[in-house]
XYZ file of C-alpha atoms in Angstrom:
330
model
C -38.876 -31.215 25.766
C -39.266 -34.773 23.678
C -35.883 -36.332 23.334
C -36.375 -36.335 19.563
C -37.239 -32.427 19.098
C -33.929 -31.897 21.834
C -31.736 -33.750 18.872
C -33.484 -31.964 15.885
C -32.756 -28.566 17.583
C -28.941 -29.879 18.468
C -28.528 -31.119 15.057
C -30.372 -27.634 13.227
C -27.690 -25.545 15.432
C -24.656 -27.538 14.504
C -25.746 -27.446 10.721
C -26.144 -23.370 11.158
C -22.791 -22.945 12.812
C -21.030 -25.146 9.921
C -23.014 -23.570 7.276
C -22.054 -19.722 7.715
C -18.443 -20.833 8.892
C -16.020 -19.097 6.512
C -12.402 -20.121 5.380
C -9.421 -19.081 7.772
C -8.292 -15.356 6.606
C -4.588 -14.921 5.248
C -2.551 -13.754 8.527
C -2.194 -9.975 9.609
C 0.475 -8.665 7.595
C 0.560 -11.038 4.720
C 1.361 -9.446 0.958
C -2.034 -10.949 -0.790
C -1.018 -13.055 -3.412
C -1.906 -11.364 -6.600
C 0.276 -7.985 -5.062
C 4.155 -7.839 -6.454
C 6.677 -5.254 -3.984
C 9.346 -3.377 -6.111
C 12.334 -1.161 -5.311
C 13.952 1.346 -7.203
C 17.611 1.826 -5.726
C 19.781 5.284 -5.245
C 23.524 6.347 -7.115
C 25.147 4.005 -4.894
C 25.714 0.675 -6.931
C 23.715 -1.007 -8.604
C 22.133 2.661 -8.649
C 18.525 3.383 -9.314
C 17.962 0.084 -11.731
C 14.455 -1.509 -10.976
C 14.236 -4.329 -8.013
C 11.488 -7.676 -6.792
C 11.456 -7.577 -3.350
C 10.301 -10.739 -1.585
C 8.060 -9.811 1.967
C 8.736 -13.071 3.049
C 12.217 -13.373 2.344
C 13.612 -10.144 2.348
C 15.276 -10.931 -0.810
C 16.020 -8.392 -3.896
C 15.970 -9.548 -7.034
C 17.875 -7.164 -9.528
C 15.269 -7.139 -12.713
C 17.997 -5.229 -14.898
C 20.610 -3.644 -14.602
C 20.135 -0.597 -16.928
C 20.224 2.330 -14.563
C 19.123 6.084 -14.696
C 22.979 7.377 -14.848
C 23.676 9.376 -11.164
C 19.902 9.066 -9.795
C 18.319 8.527 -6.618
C 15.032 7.264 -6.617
C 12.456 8.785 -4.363
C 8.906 7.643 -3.246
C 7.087 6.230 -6.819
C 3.860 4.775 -7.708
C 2.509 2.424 -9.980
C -0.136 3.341 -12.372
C -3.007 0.911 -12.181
C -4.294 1.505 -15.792
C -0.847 0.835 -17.732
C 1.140 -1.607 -14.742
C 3.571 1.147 -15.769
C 5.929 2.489 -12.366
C 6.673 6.246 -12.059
C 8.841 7.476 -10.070
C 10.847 10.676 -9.127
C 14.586 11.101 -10.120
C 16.757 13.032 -7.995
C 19.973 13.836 -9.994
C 22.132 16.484 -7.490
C 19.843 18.887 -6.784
C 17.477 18.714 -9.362
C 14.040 16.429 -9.815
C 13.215 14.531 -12.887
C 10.072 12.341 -13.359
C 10.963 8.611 -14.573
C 9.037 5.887 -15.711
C 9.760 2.212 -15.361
C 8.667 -1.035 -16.977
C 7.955 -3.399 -14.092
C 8.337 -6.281 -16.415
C 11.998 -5.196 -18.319
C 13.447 -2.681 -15.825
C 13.724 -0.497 -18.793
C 13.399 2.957 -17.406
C 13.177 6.276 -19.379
C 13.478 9.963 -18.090
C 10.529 12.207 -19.171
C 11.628 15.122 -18.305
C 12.467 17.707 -15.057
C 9.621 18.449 -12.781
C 8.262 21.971 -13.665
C 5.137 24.043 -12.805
C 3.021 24.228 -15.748
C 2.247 27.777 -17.001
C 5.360 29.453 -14.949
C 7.770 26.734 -15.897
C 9.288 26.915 -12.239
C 11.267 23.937 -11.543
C 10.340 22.337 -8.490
C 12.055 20.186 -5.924
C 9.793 17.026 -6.028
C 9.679 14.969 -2.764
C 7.181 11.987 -3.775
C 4.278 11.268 -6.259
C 1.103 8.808 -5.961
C -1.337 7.493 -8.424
C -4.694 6.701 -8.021
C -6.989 3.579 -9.716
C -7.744 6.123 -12.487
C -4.336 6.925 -13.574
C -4.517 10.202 -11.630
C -1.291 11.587 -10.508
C -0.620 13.721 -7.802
C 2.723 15.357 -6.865
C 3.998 16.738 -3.254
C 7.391 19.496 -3.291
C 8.342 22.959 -3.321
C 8.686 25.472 -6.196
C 13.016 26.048 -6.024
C 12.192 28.948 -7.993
C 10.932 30.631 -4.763
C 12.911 30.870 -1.810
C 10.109 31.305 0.166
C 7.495 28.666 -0.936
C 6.238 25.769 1.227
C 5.695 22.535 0.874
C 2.877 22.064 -1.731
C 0.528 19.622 -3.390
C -0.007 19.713 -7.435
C -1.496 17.172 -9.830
C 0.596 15.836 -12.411
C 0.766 15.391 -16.049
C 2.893 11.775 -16.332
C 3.221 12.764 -20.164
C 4.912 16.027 -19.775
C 6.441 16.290 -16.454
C 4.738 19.321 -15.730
C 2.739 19.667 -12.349
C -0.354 21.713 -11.641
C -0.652 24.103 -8.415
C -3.496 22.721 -6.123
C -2.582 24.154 -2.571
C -0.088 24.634 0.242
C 0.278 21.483 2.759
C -0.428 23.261 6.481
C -1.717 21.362 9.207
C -3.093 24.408 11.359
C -0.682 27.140 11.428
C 2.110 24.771 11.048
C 3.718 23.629 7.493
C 4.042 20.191 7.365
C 7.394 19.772 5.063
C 9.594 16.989 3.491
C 6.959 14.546 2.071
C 8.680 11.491 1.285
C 6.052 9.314 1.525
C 2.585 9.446 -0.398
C 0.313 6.685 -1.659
C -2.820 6.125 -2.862
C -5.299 3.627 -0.611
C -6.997 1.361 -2.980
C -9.714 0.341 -0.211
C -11.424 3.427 0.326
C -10.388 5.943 -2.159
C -8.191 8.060 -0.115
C -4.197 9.557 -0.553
C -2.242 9.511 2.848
C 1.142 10.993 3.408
C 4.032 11.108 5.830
C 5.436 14.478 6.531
C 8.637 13.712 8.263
C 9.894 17.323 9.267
C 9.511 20.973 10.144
C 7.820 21.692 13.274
C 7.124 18.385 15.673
C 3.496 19.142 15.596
C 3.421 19.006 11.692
C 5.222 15.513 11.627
C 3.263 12.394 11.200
C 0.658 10.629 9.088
C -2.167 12.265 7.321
C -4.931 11.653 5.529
C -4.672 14.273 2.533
C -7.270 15.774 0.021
C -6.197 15.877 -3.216
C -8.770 18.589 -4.345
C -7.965 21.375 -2.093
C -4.305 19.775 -0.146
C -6.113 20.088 3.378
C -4.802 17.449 5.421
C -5.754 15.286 8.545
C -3.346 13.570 11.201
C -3.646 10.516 11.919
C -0.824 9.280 13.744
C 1.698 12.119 15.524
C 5.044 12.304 15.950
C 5.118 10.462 19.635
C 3.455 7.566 17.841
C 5.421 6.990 14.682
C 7.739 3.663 14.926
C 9.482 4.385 12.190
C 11.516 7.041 10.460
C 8.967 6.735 7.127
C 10.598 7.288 3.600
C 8.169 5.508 1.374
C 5.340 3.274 1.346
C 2.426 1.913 -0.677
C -1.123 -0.132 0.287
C -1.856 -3.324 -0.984
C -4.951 -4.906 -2.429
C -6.549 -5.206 0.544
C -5.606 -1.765 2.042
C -2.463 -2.542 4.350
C 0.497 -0.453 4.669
C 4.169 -1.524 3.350
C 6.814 0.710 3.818
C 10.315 1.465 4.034
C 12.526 3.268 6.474
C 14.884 3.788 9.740
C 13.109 1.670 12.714
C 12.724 3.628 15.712
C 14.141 0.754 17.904
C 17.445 -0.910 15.744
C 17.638 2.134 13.556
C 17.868 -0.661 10.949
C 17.059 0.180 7.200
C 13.769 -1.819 7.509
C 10.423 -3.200 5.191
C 7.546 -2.865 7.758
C 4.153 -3.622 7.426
C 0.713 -2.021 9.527
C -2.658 -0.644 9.216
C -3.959 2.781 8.426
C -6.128 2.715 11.031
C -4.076 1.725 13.806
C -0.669 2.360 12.422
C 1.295 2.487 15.636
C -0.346 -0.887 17.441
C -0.481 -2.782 14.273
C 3.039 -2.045 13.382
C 5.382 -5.068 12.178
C 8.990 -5.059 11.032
C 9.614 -7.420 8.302
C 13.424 -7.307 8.239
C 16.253 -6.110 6.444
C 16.385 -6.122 2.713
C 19.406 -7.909 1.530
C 20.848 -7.957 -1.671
C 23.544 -10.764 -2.337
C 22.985 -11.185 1.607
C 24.482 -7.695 2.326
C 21.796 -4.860 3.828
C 20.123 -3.173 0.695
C 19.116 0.576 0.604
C 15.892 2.471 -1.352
C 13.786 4.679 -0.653
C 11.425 4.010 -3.739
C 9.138 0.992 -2.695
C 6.372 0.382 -5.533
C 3.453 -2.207 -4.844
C 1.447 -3.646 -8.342
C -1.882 -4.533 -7.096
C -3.185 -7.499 -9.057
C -6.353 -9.054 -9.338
C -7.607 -11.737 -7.179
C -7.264 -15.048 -8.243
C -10.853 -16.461 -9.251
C -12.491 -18.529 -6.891
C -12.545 -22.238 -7.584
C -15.566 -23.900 -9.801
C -17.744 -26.806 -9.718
C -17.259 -28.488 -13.329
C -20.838 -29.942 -13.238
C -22.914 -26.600 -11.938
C -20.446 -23.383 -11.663
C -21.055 -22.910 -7.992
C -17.866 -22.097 -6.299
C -16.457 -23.975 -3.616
C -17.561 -21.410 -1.264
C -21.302 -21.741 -2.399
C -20.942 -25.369 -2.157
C -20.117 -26.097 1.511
C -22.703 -24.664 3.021
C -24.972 -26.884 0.552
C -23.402 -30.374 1.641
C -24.364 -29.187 4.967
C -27.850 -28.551 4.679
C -27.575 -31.900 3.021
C -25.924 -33.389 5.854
C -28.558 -31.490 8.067
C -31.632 -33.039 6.034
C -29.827 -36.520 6.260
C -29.683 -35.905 10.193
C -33.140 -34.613 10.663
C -34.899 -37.528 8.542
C -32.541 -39.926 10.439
C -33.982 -38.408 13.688
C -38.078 -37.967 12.525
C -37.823 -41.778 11.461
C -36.060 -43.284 14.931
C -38.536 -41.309 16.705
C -41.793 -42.478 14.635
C -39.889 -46.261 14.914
C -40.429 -45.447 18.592
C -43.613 -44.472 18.413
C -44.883 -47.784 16.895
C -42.993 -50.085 19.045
């Protein structure tokens, strides 16, 4: 091959490499930027008053310290369509549903977790919300001795929760649901059931029309004794609970799809530098921060690489075509 068409090819491959070459990806594991982690705490002090937690850090940051008098706060959710957090309020034995500005800490108590039509109270174990403001509601009816652990949606106006099904996985009843969240990424609720029969315990993939469920992750694999956890923008787990290894009080991090290998303790949360305790985490996904624009023609800075580089490219293959007619003519 001519020496000159050898260095137009070279320089047309280098150009193509540089021109689809993308900015480095945040790493594994990272909160994205525009996503905010909250706790709500339990009736030890400060009690369940409204908490920033910090991924990096560790860190809580008290927001206020107004709390629901005598309440534990289980698994919550934040409602996409008002920023507003929900959460459930366990006061002794009985389940209320609460509601908490993320910005004040100002909570308010709507009112105890009921059946609607039959006015049963139930024994609420955790809620999630999806993108729509759709809230669904995992427990038992405490009016019933008998009744399993079951899946209703829920009215965040009223308190009162809707019957969709019984949570079995086979012939088994999966029970104590602490943890249930909604996955931003592809549309889909996922929940931990955490005890009854060993074959029942683990995470699933649950359908909020009918309450069938699917396990993903078994008992065997689980790193983590799960009590709450939410997805991020960009579909990643975050979650609290009792490692599996230090039996620490831990934030952890994975993926859905490969919760076991991908899992990542975060640390301790601290409060005042002293080991801090909730079993409420809430995430508020944000929106991404806009890309960054040309003044002079809009084009983003992502647009506009790959366009210095065919530049450069041209520059390089003119440079070439003339050295090689110079050559010719000498």
């Amino acid at each position: 091959m001519p020496r000159h068409l050898i260095l137009t090819a070279a320089a047309v491959s280098i150009a193509a490499s540089l021109a689809v070459a993308t900015p480095a990806s945040a790493a594994v594991g990272s909160l994205p930027a525009q996503d905010r982690l909250f706790q709500v705490g339990c009736n030890d002090a400060p009690g369940a008053v409204l908490s920033a937690l910090d991924p990096d850090t560790l860190v809580t940051t008290i927001i206020s310290t107004a709390a629901v008098p005598d309440a534990c706060a289980a698994q919550g959710s934040v409602d996409p369509t008002t920023g507003l957090g929900y959460w459930i309020s366990w006061v002794g034995a009985d389940s209320f549903l609460a509601v908490t500005d993320l910005e004040t800490g100002e909570a308010t108590t709507i009112g105890e977790l009921t059946e609607s039509g039959t006015g049963d109270i139930l024994g609420a174990q955790s809620l999630a919300i999806d993108d729509a403001g759709n809230a669904y509601l995992m427990g038992q009816n405490r009016t019933d001795s008998t009744a399993q652990s079951q899946l209703y949606s829920l009215d965040l106006t009223t308190a009162q929760a809707t019957l969709i099904g019984t949570l079995m996985w086979g012939p088994q009843e999966a029970q104590a649901w602490y943890a249930f969240a909604y996955r931003p990424t592809d549309g889909q609720f996922y929940g931990v059931a955490s005890s009854g029969s060993v074959d029942a315990i683990g995470v699933f993939r649950v359908d909020v029309t009918d309450a069938t469920i699917e396990l993903l992750v078994g008992y065997d694999d689980l790193p983590a004794l799960i009590y709450s956890f939410a997805f991020d923008s960009d579909g990643a787990v975050w979650g609290l609970g009792a490692d599996n290894t230090t039996h620490d009080w831990v934030l952890f991090s994975s993926s859905v799809s490969d919760f076991a290998g991908d899992y990542a303790v975060r640390g301790e949360p601290t409060l005042d530098g002293e080991p801090y305790f909730s079993e409420s985490l809430l995430l508020a996904r944000g929106e991404a921060p806009p890309a960054p624009q040309l003044a002079a023609t809009g084009a983003g800075m992502a647009s506009a690489a790959p366009l210095a580089l065919v530049a450069l490219a041209a520059l390089l293959l003119g440079a070439i075509a003339w050295g090689s007619a110079r050559g010719r003519r000498a």
